[in-house]
Structure formats: C-alpha cells, structure tokens
Short mmCIF file of C-alpha atoms and ligand atoms in Angstrom, two decimals:
data_model
loop_
_atom_site.label_atom_id
_atom_site.label_comp_id
_atom_site.label_asym_id
_atom_site.label_seq_id
_atom_site.Cartn_x
_atom_site.Cartn_y
_atom_site.Cartn_z
CA MET A 4 -33.03 85.62 139.76
CA LEU A 5 -30.72 88.54 139.68
CA LEU A 6 -30.28 88.67 135.93
CA GLU A 7 -32.29 86.88 133.31
CA VAL A 8 -31.32 87.08 129.63
CA ARG A 9 -34.15 85.76 127.45
CA HIS A 10 -33.50 84.70 123.90
CA ILE A 11 -31.60 87.82 122.82
CA HIS A 12 -30.66 88.40 119.18
CA THR A 13 -27.89 91.02 118.56
CA ARG A 14 -26.68 92.16 115.32
CA TYR A 15 -24.01 94.42 113.90
CA GLY A 16 -25.71 96.08 110.99
CA LYS A 17 -27.07 93.24 108.84
CA VAL A 18 -24.88 90.67 110.41
CA GLY A 19 -26.36 88.57 113.14
CA CYS A 20 -24.11 87.81 116.11
CA LEU A 21 -26.17 86.49 118.96
CA GLU A 22 -28.93 84.03 117.80
CA GLY A 23 -31.24 83.63 120.72
CA VAL A 24 -28.99 83.62 123.81
CA SER A 25 -30.59 82.81 127.16
CA LEU A 26 -28.77 82.80 130.43
CA SER A 27 -29.43 83.63 134.02
CA VAL A 28 -27.44 84.65 137.08
CA LYS A 29 -28.57 84.14 140.62
CA GLU A 30 -27.67 86.37 143.49
CA GLY A 31 -24.24 85.37 145.00
CA GLU A 32 -23.11 83.32 142.05
CA ILE A 33 -20.06 83.38 139.80
CA VAL A 34 -21.19 82.34 136.37
CA ALA A 35 -18.71 81.81 133.56
CA LEU A 36 -19.37 82.44 129.98
CA LEU A 37 -16.96 80.41 127.87
CA GLY A 38 -16.49 80.13 124.17
CA ALA A 39 -13.91 80.47 121.32
CA ASN A 40 -12.85 83.71 119.76
CA GLY A 41 -15.72 85.39 118.03
CA ALA A 42 -18.36 83.24 119.65
CA GLY A 43 -20.19 86.36 120.94
CA LYS A 44 -19.07 86.64 124.61
CA THR A 45 -18.11 90.16 124.52
CA THR A 46 -21.37 91.10 122.47
CA THR A 47 -23.44 89.28 125.21
CA LEU A 48 -21.86 91.43 127.94
CA LYS A 49 -22.22 94.60 125.87
CA THR A 50 -25.89 93.80 125.32
CA ILE A 51 -26.49 93.38 128.96
CA SER A 52 -24.82 96.61 129.96
CA GLY A 53 -26.64 98.55 127.25
CA LEU A 54 -23.76 99.33 124.89
CA ILE A 55 -25.65 97.56 122.15
CA HIS A 56 -29.43 97.01 122.18
CA PRO A 57 -30.78 93.56 121.28
CA ALA A 58 -32.71 93.36 118.04
CA ALA A 59 -35.12 90.81 119.72
CA GLY A 60 -35.39 89.21 123.21
CA LYS A 61 -35.59 90.56 126.69
CA ILE A 62 -33.16 91.17 129.60
CA PHE A 63 -34.36 91.50 133.20
CA PHE A 64 -32.41 92.68 136.15
CA LYS A 65 -34.02 92.37 139.59
CA GLU A 66 -37.20 91.50 137.62
CA LYS A 67 -36.98 94.83 135.77
CA PRO A 68 -36.73 94.92 131.97
CA ILE A 69 -33.53 96.74 131.09
CA ASP A 70 -32.92 95.88 127.33
CA ALA A 71 -34.22 99.36 126.18
CA LEU A 72 -32.21 101.36 128.82
CA LEU A 73 -29.15 103.45 128.37
CA PRO A 74 -25.76 102.19 129.76
CA GLU A 75 -25.81 104.88 132.47
CA GLU A 76 -29.34 103.88 133.66
CA ILE A 77 -28.11 100.29 133.84
CA VAL A 78 -25.09 101.26 135.92
CA ARG A 79 -27.47 103.12 138.27
CA LEU A 80 -29.55 99.90 138.66
CA GLY A 81 -26.42 98.03 139.88
CA ILE A 82 -24.62 96.45 136.90
CA ALA A 83 -21.01 97.41 136.30
CA HIS A 84 -18.97 96.31 133.31
CA ALA A 85 -15.15 95.97 133.34
CA PRO A 86 -14.63 95.71 129.58
CA GLU A 87 -12.16 93.68 127.61
CA GLY A 88 -8.84 95.50 126.91
CA ARG A 89 -9.50 97.23 130.16
CA LYS A 90 -10.37 100.62 128.71
CA ILE A 91 -9.22 102.54 131.63
CA PHE A 92 -8.43 106.22 131.21
CA GLN A 93 -4.75 105.89 130.28
CA LYS A 94 -3.86 109.66 130.81
CA LEU A 95 -5.48 109.90 134.21
CA ASP A 96 -3.82 108.63 137.37
CA VAL A 97 -5.08 105.65 139.30
CA LEU A 98 -7.01 107.63 141.91
CA GLU A 99 -8.69 109.78 139.24
CA ASN A 100 -9.72 106.54 137.49
CA LEU A 101 -11.33 105.24 140.73
CA GLU A 102 -13.17 108.46 141.30
CA LEU A 103 -14.55 108.38 137.81
CA GLY A 104 -15.91 104.85 138.48
CA ALA A 105 -18.13 106.54 141.12
CA PHE A 106 -19.56 109.08 138.62
CA ILE A 107 -23.14 108.12 139.48
CA ARG A 108 -22.55 108.87 143.20
CA LEU A 109 -22.67 112.01 145.24
CA ASP A 110 -21.85 110.63 148.78
CA LYS A 111 -18.33 111.98 149.07
CA SER A 112 -17.32 110.37 152.31
CA GLU A 113 -18.61 106.94 151.32
CA ILE A 114 -16.73 107.23 147.95
CA GLN A 115 -13.62 108.02 149.99
CA ARG A 116 -14.29 104.88 152.20
CA ASP A 117 -14.73 102.71 149.10
CA ILE A 118 -11.57 103.87 147.47
CA GLU A 119 -9.72 102.74 150.72
CA GLU A 120 -11.54 99.38 150.42
CA ILE A 121 -10.35 99.01 146.84
CA TYR A 122 -6.72 99.78 148.02
CA GLN A 123 -7.13 97.07 150.65
CA LEU A 124 -8.20 94.68 148.03
CA PHE A 125 -5.36 95.76 145.60
CA PRO A 126 -2.61 97.21 147.71
CA ILE A 127 -0.54 97.92 144.60
CA LEU A 128 -3.08 100.52 143.46
CA LYS A 129 -2.49 102.41 146.55
CA LYS A 130 1.26 102.49 145.83
CA ARG A 131 0.53 103.68 142.32
CA MET A 132 -2.16 106.17 143.29
CA LYS A 133 -0.60 109.07 141.54
CA GLN A 134 0.73 107.11 138.51
CA LYS A 135 -0.84 107.49 135.10
CA ALA A 136 -2.89 104.42 134.30
CA GLY A 137 -1.25 104.04 130.99
CA THR A 138 2.05 103.30 132.63
CA LEU A 139 0.80 100.48 134.83
CA SER A 140 1.55 96.84 134.00
CA GLY A 141 -1.09 94.72 132.38
CA GLY A 142 -1.99 93.07 135.68
CA GLU A 143 -2.24 96.45 137.48
CA GLN A 144 -4.50 97.87 134.66
CA GLN A 145 -6.81 94.95 135.03
CA MET A 146 -7.05 95.47 138.84
CA LEU A 147 -7.76 99.10 138.19
CA ALA A 148 -10.47 98.21 135.69
CA ILE A 149 -12.11 95.89 138.24
CA GLY A 150 -11.57 98.57 141.00
CA ARG A 151 -13.16 101.19 138.90
CA ALA A 152 -16.17 98.99 138.13
CA LEU A 153 -16.67 98.26 141.90
CA MET A 154 -16.66 102.07 142.62
CA SER A 155 -20.31 102.22 141.29
CA GLN A 156 -21.30 99.85 144.10
CA PRO A 157 -22.78 97.23 141.71
CA SER A 158 -24.67 94.13 142.71
CA LEU A 159 -23.65 92.49 139.40
CA LEU A 160 -20.15 92.74 138.05
CA LEU A 161 -19.62 91.83 134.32
CA LEU A 162 -15.98 90.91 133.78
CA ASP A 163 -14.67 90.51 130.21
CA GLU A 164 -11.57 88.41 129.95
CA PRO A 165 -9.84 89.59 133.05
CA SER A 166 -6.87 87.28 132.49
CA LEU A 167 -6.27 88.15 128.88
CA GLY A 168 -2.60 89.02 128.18
CA LEU A 169 -1.50 88.85 131.74
CA ALA A 170 1.82 87.49 132.94
CA PRO A 171 1.32 84.05 134.34
CA ILE A 172 1.85 85.31 138.02
CA TYR A 173 -0.95 87.60 137.69
CA VAL A 174 -3.42 85.01 136.26
CA SER A 175 -3.98 83.02 139.44
CA ALA A 176 -3.83 86.23 141.49
CA ILE A 177 -6.72 87.78 139.42
CA PHE A 178 -8.89 84.64 139.69
CA GLN A 179 -8.23 84.59 143.55
CA MET A 180 -9.30 88.27 143.61
CA ILE A 181 -12.52 87.51 141.59
CA GLN A 182 -13.34 84.86 144.16
CA LYS A 183 -12.67 87.16 147.03
CA ILE A 184 -14.89 89.98 145.53
CA ASN A 185 -17.65 87.34 145.08
CA LYS A 186 -17.28 86.34 148.82
CA LEU A 187 -17.51 90.07 149.78
CA GLY A 188 -21.06 89.83 148.23
CA LYS A 189 -20.80 90.64 144.59
CA THR A 190 -22.48 88.48 141.88
CA ILE A 191 -20.22 87.96 138.86
CA LEU A 192 -20.69 87.11 135.16
CA LEU A 193 -17.33 86.26 133.83
CA VAL A 194 -16.37 85.97 130.33
CA GLU A 195 -13.10 83.98 129.87
CA GLN A 196 -10.97 82.16 127.38
CA ASN A 197 -9.14 80.54 130.26
CA ALA A 198 -11.80 77.99 130.82
CA HIS A 199 -9.69 75.92 133.11
CA MET A 200 -9.36 78.76 135.71
CA ALA A 201 -12.84 80.09 135.13
CA LEU A 202 -14.44 76.68 135.81
CA LYS A 203 -12.30 76.29 139.05
CA ILE A 204 -13.94 79.43 140.58
CA ALA A 205 -17.40 79.54 138.86
CA HIS A 206 -20.54 77.97 140.29
CA ARG A 207 -22.14 77.51 136.96
CA ALA A 208 -21.07 78.08 133.31
CA TYR A 209 -22.43 78.45 129.89
CA VAL A 210 -20.54 77.63 126.64
CA LEU A 211 -21.26 79.90 123.71
CA GLU A 212 -20.82 78.65 120.12
CA THR A 213 -21.31 81.04 117.11
CA GLY A 214 -23.94 83.02 118.89
CA ARG A 215 -25.79 80.23 120.57
CA ILE A 216 -25.51 78.61 123.96
CA ALA A 217 -24.29 75.07 123.24
CA LEU A 218 -23.95 73.86 126.76
CA GLU A 219 -24.81 74.88 130.31
CA GLY A 220 -24.46 73.39 133.71
CA LYS A 221 -22.62 73.27 137.10
CA ALA A 222 -18.99 74.25 136.65
CA SER A 223 -17.94 70.97 138.40
CA ASP A 224 -19.92 68.95 135.79
CA LEU A 225 -18.72 70.91 132.77
CA VAL A 226 -15.14 70.24 133.76
CA ASN A 227 -15.83 66.53 133.07
CA GLU A 228 -17.81 66.98 129.91
CA PRO A 229 -15.83 65.50 127.10
CA SER A 230 -16.82 68.16 124.54
CA VAL A 231 -15.70 70.86 127.07
CA LYS A 232 -12.48 69.03 127.74
CA ASN A 233 -11.59 68.73 124.10
CA ALA A 234 -12.52 72.15 122.95
CA TYR A 235 -11.65 74.27 125.87
CA LEU A 236 -9.43 72.42 128.38
CA GLY A 237 -6.79 71.17 126.03
CA GLY A 238 -8.28 67.69 126.04
CA SER A 239 -6.80 67.03 129.49
P1 LIG B 330 -13.23 87.32 121.54
O1 LIG B 330 -12.87 86.35 122.58
O2 LIG B 330 -12.38 87.18 120.34
O3 LIG B 330 -13.42 88.78 122.07
P2 LIG B 330 -16.01 87.01 121.66
O4 LIG B 330 -16.66 85.75 121.93
O5 LIG B 330 -16.09 87.97 122.68
O6 LIG B 330 -14.69 86.90 121.01
P3 LIG B 330 -17.48 89.06 120.16
O7 LIG B 330 -16.35 90.12 120.33
O8 LIG B 330 -18.71 89.18 120.82
O9 LIG B 330 -16.90 87.62 120.37
O10 LIG B 330 -17.72 88.94 118.59
C1 LIG B 330 -18.59 88.11 117.96
C2 LIG B 330 -18.81 88.35 116.50
O11 LIG B 330 -19.26 89.64 116.16
C3 LIG B 330 -17.48 88.19 115.74
O12 LIG B 330 -17.71 87.54 114.57
C4 LIG B 330 -16.99 89.58 115.55
O13 LIG B 330 -16.26 89.75 114.35
C5 LIG B 330 -18.44 90.38 115.38
N1 LIG B 330 -18.29 91.78 115.85
C6 LIG B 330 -17.94 92.13 117.12
N2 LIG B 330 -17.98 93.51 117.20
C7 LIG B 330 -18.39 93.91 116.00
C8 LIG B 330 -18.61 95.27 115.48
N3 LIG B 330 -18.46 96.29 116.25
N4 LIG B 330 -18.99 95.28 114.16
C9 LIG B 330 -19.22 94.30 113.45
N5 LIG B 330 -19.02 92.99 113.89
C10 LIG B 330 -18.63 92.89 115.18
#
C-alpha cells in the first residue's frame, strides 16, 4: 500500500470535522474522494499533507508513519498537494512558479529537464512562461498548480477539485491530463465535486459524508450504486 489513512479524526479548534476516516491508495491507482460541500474532503487532503495534524488516527506512506511530520518533510517523502483554489504565486511568472515547485531539489539540470516535460504535458504553459500567474485563465492556473506539484517529483499527487470553476472545454481536458499523468507513473488521490468525470477516470472511490466514509468501492461499481447516482450523479 502506498498510502494508508487509518481512522483519522481532525478538528478545527473544538469542532470535529473528520470522524474516523480510513482510506488507502495503492501504487499506480487513481482514487477519487467524493462528497458534498463541507463533507471534509479538503480537510482529508490537508491532514495527509501535514497542513493539519490529526487529533487521533495514523497515516502511513510507504509503510512509514507521517501524521506527525511537517508539510515539507512530507513533500520530501514524495507526496505533493495541488490545493483547492490553486494557490499559485499570482505575482510570479509561470516559470518561477514551476521552479518554486522544485524547492526541495538541488539537481539543476534535472529540474530543467522536468520543466521541459511539464511544458510538453501543458504546451500552453510554455507559451505563457514569462506571464504572471495571476493573469492566466482559470484552466491555465489549474495546469500550473498541477505542474508545480509535479516539480517535486512526487510518487503520490493529491489533487483538490482540479475542475472547480473551469470553463466546460477545460473540464474534460483536465481529466484527460490527470489520466495521462497517472499513466506516466504517478499515483493520484483526487478530490472532486464532479463525481461523473471523477468516476470515469478513477480506479476506486470513496464517498465522504459529514466527516465519515459512507461508501467505498470500484469506480465502475459506484457509478451504478443508487445512492451515488441520486446524490452525486444527478439521479441519471
Ligand atoms: P468543499 O467542497 O466545500 O471544499 P470539503 O468536503 O472539502 O468541502 P472541508 O473544506 O474539508 O470540506 O470542510 C469540512 C468542514 O470543516 C466544513 O464544515 C468547514 O466549514 C469546516 N472547516 C474547514 N476549514 C476550517 C477552518 N479552517 N476552521 C474551521 N472550520 C473549518
């Protein structure tokens, strides 16, 4: 198992948010984490990447406990988080954002090679190389956020709502890109409101409801699950 989250409880002050969440991600998988607004999806990713520490429970990455580590230590172990709302450095240009994604690395020529690979994956970023990130379109900012996360050479990529707020033409492009990144060897834990698209590309999925895992299974099975259809797939 690449990632194993065991029964984590996360709270904001006195208010409980996650109430014993367990999930696992195997090497090579795309695992989707679905759920309504406020269910705790972002909090789950933040707890894995060390931005919040769980009040109880354990998290293992490559068999090593990581729940007490700092975010930077977790990045060094091979987990990169592309956060919701993108959180790129708006005033820096595209290239500078990508370079900052490699902050844990010293291998200058390899960093250069990886930037070229990101440009191959997202050619528009090469065109916009010298443009301030804050002036990019929503879809381009999302690509930059994913590209920046890839620059730390992660084995596990945490993606928080990559399709949120994107123009429809970008939505299918971003899901295709996620699939491509997975085929290039990255394991992905994907938080999404767009359950329909997420279940199309995921191998397995979990459904989070008010801080608890309500359902889990193969993505192809969950698509046909009546409760998932009604709550997340528009009853279709
Ligand atoms: P969304 O899709 O709306 O982002 P989500 O499933 O990602 O939802 P979270 O952002 O994890 O949900 O939030 C879960 C709960 O925790 C919500 O009730 C939210 O109000 C609360 N919460 C999130 N961040 C904080 C915070 N910094 N302080 C206090 N409460 C918070």
